[in-house]
Tab-separated table of C-alpha atoms in Angstrom:
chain	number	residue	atom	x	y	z
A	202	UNK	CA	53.451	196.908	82.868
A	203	UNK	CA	56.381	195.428	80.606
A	204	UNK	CA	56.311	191.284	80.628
A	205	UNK	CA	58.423	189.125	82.455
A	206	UNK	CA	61.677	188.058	79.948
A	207	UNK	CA	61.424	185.095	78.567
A	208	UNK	CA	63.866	181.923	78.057
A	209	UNK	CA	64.343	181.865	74.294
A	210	UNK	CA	67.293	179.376	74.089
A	211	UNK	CA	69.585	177.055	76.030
A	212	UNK	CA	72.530	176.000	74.115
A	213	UNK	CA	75.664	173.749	75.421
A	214	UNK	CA	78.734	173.785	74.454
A	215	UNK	CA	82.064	171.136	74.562
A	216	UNK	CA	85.157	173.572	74.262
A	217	UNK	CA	88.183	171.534	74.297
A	218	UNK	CA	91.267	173.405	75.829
A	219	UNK	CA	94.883	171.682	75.915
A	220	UNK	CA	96.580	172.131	79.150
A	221	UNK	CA	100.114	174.116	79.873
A	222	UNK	CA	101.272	170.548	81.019
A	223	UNK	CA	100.302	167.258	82.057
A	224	UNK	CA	98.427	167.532	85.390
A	225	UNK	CA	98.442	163.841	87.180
A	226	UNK	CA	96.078	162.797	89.314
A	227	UNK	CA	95.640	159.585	90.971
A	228	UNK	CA	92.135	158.798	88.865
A	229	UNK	CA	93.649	160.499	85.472
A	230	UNK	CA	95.923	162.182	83.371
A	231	UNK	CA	94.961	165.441	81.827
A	232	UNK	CA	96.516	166.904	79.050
A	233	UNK	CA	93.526	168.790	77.916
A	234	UNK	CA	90.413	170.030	79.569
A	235	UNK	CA	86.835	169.848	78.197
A	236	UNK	CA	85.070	172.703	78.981
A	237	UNK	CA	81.042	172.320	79.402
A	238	UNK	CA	79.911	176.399	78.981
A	239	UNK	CA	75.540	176.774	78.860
A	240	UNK	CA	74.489	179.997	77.465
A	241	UNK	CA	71.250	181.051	78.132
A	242	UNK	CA	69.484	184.008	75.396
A	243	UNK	CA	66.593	185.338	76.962
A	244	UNK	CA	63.820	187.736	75.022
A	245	UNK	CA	65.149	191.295	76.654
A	246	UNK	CA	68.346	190.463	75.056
A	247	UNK	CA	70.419	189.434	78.127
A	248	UNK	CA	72.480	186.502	78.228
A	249	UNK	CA	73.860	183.702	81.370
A	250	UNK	CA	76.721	181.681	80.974
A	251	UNK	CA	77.095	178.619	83.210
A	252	UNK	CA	79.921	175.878	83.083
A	253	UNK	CA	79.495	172.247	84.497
A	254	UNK	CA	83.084	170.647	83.836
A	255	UNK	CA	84.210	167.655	85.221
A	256	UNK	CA	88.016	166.264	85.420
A	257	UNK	CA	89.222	163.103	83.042
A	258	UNK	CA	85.638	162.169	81.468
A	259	UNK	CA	83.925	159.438	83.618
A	260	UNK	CA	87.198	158.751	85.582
A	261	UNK	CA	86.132	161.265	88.431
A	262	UNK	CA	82.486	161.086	88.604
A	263	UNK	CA	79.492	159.530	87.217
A	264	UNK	CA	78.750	162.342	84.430
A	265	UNK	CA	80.909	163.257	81.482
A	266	UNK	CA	81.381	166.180	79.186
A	267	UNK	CA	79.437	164.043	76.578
A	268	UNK	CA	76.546	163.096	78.839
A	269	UNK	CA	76.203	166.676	80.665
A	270	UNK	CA	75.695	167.830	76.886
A	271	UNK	CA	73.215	165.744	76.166
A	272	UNK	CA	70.729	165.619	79.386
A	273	UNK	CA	70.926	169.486	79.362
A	274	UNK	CA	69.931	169.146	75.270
A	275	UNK	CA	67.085	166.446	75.588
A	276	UNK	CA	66.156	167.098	78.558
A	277	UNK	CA	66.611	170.278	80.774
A	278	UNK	CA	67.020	173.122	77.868
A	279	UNK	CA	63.052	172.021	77.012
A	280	UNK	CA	61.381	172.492	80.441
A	281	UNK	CA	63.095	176.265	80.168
A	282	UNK	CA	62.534	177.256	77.141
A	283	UNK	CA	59.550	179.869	77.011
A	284	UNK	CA	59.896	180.205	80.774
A	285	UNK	CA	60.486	183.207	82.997
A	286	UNK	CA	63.759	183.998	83.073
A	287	UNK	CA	63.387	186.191	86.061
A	288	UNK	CA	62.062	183.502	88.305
A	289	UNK	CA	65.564	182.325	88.796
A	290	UNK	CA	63.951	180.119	92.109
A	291	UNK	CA	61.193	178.347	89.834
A	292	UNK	CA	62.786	177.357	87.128
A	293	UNK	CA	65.459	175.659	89.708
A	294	UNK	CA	62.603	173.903	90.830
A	295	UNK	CA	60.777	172.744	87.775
A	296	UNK	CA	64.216	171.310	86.565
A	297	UNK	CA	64.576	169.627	90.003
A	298	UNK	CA	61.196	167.964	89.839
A	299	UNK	CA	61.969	166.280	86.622
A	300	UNK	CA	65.350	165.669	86.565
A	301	UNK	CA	66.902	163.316	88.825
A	302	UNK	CA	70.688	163.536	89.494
A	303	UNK	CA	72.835	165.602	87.277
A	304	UNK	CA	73.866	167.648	89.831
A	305	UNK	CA	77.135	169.034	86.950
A	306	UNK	CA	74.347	169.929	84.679
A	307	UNK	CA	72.234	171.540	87.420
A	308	UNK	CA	74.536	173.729	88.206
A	309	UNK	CA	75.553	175.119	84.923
A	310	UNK	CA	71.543	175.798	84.238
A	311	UNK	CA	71.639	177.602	87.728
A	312	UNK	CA	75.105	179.796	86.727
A	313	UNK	CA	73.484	180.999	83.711
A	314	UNK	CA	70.195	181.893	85.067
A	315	UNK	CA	71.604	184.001	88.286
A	316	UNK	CA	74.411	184.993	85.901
A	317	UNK	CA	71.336	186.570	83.816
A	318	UNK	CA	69.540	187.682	86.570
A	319	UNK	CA	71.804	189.530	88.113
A	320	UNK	CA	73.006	191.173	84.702
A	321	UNK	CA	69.289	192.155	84.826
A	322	UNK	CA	69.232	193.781	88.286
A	323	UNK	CA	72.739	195.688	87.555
A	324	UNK	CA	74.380	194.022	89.952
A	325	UNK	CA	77.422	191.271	90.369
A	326	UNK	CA	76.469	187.804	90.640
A	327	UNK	CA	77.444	187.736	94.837
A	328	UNK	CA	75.053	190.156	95.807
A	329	UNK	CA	72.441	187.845	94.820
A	330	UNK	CA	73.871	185.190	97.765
A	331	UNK	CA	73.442	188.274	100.133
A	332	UNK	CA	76.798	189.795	99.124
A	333	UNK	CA	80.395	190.182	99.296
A	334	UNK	CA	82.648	190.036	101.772
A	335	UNK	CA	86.111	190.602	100.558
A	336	UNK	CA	87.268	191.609	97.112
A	337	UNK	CA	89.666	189.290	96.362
A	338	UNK	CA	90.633	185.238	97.078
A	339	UNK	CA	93.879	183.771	98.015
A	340	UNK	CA	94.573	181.318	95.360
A	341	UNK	CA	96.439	177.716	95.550
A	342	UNK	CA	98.162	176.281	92.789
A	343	UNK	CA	98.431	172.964	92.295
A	344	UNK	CA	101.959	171.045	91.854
A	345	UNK	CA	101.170	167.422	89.782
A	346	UNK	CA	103.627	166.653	86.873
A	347	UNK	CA	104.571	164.126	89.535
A	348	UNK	CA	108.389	164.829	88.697
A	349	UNK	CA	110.185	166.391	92.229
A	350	UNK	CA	112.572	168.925	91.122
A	351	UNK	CA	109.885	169.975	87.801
A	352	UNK	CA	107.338	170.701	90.540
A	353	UNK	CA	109.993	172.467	92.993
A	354	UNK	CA	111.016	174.920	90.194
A	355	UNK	CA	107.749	175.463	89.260
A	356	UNK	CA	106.551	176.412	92.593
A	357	UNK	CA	109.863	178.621	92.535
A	358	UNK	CA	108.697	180.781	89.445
A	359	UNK	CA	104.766	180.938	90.935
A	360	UNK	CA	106.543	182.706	94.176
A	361	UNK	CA	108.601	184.649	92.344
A	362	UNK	CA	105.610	185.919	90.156
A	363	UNK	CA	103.692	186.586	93.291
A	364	UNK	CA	101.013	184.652	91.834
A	365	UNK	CA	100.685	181.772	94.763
A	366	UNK	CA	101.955	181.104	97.637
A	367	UNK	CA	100.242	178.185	98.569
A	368	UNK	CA	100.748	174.838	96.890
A	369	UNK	CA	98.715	171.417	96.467
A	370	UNK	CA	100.740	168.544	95.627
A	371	UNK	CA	98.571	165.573	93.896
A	372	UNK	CA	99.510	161.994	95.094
A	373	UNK	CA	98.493	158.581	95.355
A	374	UNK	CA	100.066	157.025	92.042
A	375	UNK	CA	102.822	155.559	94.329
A	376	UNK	CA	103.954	153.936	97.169
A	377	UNK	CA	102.783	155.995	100.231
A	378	UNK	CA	106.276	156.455	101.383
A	379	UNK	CA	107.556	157.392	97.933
A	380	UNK	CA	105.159	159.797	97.594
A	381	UNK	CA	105.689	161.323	101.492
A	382	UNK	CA	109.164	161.635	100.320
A	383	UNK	CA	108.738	163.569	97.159
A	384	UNK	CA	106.362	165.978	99.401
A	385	UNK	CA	108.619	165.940	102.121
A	386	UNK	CA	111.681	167.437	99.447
A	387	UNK	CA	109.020	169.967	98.261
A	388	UNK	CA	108.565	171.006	101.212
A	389	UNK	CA	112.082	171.506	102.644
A	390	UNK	CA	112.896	173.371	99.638
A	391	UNK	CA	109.739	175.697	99.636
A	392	UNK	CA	110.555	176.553	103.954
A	393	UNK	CA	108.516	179.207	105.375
A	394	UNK	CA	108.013	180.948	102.097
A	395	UNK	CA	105.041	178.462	101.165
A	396	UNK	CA	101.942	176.274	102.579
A	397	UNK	CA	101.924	172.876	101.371
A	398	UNK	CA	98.923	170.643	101.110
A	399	UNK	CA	98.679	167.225	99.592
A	400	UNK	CA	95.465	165.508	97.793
A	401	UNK	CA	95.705	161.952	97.561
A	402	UNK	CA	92.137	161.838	95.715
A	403	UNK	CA	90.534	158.466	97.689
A	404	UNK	CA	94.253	156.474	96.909
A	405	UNK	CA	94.846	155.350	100.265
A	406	UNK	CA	93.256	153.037	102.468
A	407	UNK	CA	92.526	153.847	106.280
A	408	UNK	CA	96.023	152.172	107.198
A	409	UNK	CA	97.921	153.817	104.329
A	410	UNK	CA	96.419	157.270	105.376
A	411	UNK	CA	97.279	157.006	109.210
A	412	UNK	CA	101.374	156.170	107.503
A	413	UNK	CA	101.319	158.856	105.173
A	414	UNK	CA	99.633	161.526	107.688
A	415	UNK	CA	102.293	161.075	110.266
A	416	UNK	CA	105.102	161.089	107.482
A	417	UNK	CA	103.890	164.452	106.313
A	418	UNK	CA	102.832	165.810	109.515
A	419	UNK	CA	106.731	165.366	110.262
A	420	UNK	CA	107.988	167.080	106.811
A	421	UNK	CA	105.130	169.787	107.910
A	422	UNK	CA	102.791	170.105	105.501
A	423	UNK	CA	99.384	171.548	106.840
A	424	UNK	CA	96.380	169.553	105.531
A	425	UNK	CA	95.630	166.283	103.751
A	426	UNK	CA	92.593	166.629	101.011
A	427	UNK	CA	90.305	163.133	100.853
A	428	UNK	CA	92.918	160.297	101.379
A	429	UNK	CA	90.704	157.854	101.292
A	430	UNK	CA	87.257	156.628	99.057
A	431	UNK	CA	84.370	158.955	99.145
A	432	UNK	CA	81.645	156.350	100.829
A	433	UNK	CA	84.001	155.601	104.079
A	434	UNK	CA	82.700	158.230	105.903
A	435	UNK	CA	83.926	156.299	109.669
A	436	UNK	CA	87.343	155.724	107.831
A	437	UNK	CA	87.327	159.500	107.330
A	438	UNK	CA	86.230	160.142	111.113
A	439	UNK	CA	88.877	157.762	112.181
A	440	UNK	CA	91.594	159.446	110.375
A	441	UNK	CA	89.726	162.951	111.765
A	442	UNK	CA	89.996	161.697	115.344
A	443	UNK	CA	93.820	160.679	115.261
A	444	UNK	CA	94.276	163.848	115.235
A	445	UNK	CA	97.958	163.916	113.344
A	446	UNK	CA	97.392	166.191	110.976
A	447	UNK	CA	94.258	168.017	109.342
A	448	UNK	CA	92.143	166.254	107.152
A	449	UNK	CA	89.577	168.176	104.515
A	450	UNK	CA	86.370	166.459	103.279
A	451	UNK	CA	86.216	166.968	99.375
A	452	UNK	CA	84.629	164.134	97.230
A	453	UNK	CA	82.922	163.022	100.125
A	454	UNK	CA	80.527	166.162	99.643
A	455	UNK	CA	78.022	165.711	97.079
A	456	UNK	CA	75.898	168.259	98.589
A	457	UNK	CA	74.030	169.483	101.476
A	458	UNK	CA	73.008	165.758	102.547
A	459	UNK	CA	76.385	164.639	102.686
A	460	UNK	CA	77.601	168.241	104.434
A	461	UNK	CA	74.971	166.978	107.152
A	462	UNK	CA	76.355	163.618	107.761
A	463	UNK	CA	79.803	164.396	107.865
A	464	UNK	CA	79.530	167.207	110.108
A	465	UNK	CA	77.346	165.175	112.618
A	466	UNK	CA	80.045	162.630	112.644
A	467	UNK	CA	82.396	165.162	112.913
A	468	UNK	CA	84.851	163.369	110.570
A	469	UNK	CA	86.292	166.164	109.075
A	470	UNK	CA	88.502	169.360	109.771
A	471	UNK	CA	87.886	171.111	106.973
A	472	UNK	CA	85.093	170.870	103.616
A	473	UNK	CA	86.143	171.794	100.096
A	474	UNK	CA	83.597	173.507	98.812
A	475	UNK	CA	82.713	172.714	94.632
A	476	UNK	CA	79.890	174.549	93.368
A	477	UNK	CA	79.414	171.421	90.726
A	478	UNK	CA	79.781	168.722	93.374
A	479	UNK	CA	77.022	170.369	95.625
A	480	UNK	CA	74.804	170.965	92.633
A	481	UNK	CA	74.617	174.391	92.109
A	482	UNK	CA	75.337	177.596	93.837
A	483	UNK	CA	72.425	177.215	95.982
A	484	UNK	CA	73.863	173.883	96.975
A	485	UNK	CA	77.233	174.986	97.452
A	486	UNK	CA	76.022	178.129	100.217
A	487	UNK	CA	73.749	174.918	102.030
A	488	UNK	CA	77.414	172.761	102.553
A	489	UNK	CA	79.231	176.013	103.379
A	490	UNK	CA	76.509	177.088	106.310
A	491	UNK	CA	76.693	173.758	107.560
A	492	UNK	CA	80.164	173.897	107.666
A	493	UNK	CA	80.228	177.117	109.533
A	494	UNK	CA	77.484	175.630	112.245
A	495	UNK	CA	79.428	172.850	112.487
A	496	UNK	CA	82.803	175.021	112.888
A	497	UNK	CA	83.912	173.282	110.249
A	498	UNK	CA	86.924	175.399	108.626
A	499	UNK	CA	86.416	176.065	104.622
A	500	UNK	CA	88.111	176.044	101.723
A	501	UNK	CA	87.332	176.607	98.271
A	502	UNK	CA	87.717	174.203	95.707
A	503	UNK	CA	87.430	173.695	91.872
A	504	UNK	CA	86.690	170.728	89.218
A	505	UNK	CA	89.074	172.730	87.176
A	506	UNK	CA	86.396	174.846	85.947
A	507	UNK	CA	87.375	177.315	82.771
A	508	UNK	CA	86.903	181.112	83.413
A	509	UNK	CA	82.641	180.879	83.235
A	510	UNK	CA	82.774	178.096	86.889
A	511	UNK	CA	86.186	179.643	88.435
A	512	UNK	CA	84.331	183.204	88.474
A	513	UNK	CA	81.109	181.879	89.805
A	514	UNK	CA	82.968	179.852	92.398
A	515	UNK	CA	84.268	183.263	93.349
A	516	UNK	CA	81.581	185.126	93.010
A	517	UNK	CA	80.013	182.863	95.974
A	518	UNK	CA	82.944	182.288	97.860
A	519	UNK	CA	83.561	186.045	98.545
A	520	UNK	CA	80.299	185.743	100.551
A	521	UNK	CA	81.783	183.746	103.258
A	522	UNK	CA	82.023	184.854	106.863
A	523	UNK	CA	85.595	182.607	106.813
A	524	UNK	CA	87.565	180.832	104.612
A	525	UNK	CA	90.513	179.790	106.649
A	526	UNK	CA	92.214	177.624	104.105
A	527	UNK	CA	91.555	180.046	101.061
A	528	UNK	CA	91.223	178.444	97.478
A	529	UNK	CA	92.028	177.219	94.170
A	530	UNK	CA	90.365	178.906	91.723
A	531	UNK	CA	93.141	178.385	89.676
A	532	UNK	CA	91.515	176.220	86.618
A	533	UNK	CA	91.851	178.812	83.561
A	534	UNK	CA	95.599	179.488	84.232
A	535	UNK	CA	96.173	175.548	83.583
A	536	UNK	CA	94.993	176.299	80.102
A	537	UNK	CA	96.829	177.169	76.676
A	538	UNK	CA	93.804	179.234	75.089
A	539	UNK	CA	92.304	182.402	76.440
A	540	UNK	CA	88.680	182.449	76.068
A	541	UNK	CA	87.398	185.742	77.744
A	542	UNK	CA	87.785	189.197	76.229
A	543	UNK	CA	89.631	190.671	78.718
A	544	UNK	CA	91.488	187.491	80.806
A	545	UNK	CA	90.439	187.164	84.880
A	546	UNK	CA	93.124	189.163	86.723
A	547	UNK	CA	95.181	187.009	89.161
A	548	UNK	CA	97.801	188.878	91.200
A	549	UNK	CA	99.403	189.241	94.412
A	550	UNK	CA	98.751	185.593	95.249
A	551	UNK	CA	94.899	186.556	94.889
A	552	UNK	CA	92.044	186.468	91.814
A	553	UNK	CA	90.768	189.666	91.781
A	554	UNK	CA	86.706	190.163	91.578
A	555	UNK	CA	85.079	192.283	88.957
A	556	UNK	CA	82.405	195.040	90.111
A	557	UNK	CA	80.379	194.945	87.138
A	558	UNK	CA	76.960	193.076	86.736
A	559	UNK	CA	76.391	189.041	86.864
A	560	UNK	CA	79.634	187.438	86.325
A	561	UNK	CA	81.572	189.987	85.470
A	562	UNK	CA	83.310	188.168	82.507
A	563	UNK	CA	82.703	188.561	78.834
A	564	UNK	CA	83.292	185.748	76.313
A	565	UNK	CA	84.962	185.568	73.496
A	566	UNK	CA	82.723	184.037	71.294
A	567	UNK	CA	84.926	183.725	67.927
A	568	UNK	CA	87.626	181.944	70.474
A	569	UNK	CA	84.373	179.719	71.556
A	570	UNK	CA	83.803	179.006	68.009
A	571	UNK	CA	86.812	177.744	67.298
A	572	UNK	CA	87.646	175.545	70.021
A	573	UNK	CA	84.343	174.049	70.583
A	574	UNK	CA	83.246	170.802	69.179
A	575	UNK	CA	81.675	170.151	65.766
């Protein structure tokens, strides 16, 4: 009887990617993205990729590209090395044991190792998570150079390349009635041909929110993404119960836990699912189930992964019963540099999912060594 595979090394990498254009969000200004890739060697020769990227350093969350790096080197990478590689579940579990938090870097460790695993078995990474429902996801794109008639022409060329038809304006830098206004002109030039969401990314206050909801309820846009801070969860309920216009749970979720409390309070519409923000893809499948018990409507969302965290996203998400509001697995197209061999295939307003084992993505290591960090 062969051994069991072995962990032989867990290296981290900081790719640094510019962006196609400034993308504005009401906690940052990106003009590049960091990429945080983990690639896991094991002893038969197989390799896992996870990513754990964040959005604008610490300005989002309470890890960086910097400090995911460095608790996955000092810390995590050592309690897996020499491990079983193919007892994907235990290793999970001796990482959670000892490392508190970190739920970014968690779920990077857990990409690689079920991105390994399922290289292993033959298989693609979603028929690990009890397999796939639908072959393909719709795919938003967001709208945030902040400019109205940049962002209007921009959403003119993404319908005319079939490539979305649903679009996600970022606010929250400006007066709420400025910024129902710019929506509002987006809107009444996009018609019929588009959906139009807003994420105001905790800006508002309760007060501000019940304003702007009724403002864009009026110019018709469908859903408003986390208007106001994370920890208000009655604020969120309130703005849930008026009833004006839908409201979708996204930085509130930092897990399962949080999945639980906001359904019970029933102070959402709708949860944005983030692999990274619920920890893992383990933690992800928890929110979405309680979601679906709670009939909850889902959507699924991105921390502007790279190619390695958009596919796994995916590769989960195509497990869901529902997915009412689609996604935005959109995160590699924001980027100048091309980092897989052969690039993800996006098309007919969809990201198309690959058949072959794990991820179904191979890397282009000579780009990697390029862009990544000294």
């Amino acid at each position: 009887m062969s051994s069991s595979p072995r962990i032989h090394a867990v290296e981290t990498l900081l790719v640094d990617v510019p962006t196609i254009r400034p993308h504005r969000l009401s906690v940052a200004t990106m003009n590049h993205q960091t990429l945080v890739l983990v690639r896991l060697q094991c002893s038969d020769g197989i390799e896992g990729w996870g990513e754990a990227t964040t959005i604008g350093g610490l300005a989002y969350g309470e890890e960086s590209p910097e400090s995911i790096k460095a608790n996955i080197d000092t810390y995590i990478a050592p309690l897996l090395e020499g491990q079983d590689a193919s007892a994907v579940a235990q290793q999970l579990a001796r990482v959670a044991s000892q490392v508190q938090g970190n739920r970014f870097a968690k779920c990077a460790i857990e990409t690689a190792l079920y991105d390994a695993q399922a290289r292993r078995l033959g298989v693609p990474l979603s028929e690990l998570f009890g397999g796939r429902v639908r072959s393909s996801l719709p795919i938003a794109w967001t709208l945030a150079s902040g400019d109205t008639a940049r962002d209007i022409a921009e959403a003119e060329k993404m319908l005319d390349l079939r490539r979305h038809n649903i679009f996600k304006l970022k606010i929250g830098l400006r007066a709420v009635r400025d910024d129902v206004a710019h929506v509002a002109a987006i809107k009444a030039a996009l018609g019929a041909r588009a959906s139009v969401r807003v994420d105001a990314n905790q800006a508002w206050s309760v007060t501000e929110a019940l304003d702007g909801m009724r403002g864009l309820a009026d110019a018709g846009v469908d859903m408003v993404e986390q208007p106001i801070v994370a920890h208000d969860k009655l604020g969120l309920k309130r703005l849930t119960d008026a009833n004006i216009i839908p409201i979708m749970a996204d930085e509130a979720l930092h897990g399962p836990r949080d999945a639980f409390e906001v359904a019970a309070a029933q102070a959402a519409d709708i949860f944005a699912v983030k692999i990274n923000q619920s920890g893992g893809l383990r933690g992800a499948a928890r929110v979405a189930a309680i979601a679906e018990a709670a009939n909850i409507a889902l959507y699924g969302g991105t921390m502007l992964e790279g190619a390695v965290g958009t596919m796994a996203s995916a590769q989960l998400f195509s497990t869901f019963g529902e997915l009412a509001w689609s996604t935005e697995l959109f995160g590699p197209l924001l980027l100048t540099e091309e980092i897989l061999q052969e690039p993800l295939q996006y098309r007919d307003f969809a990201l198309q999912l690959p058949t072959t084992p794990g991820l179904g993505i191979t890397l282009d290591t000579d780009k990697l060594k390029r862009l990544r960090r000294a």
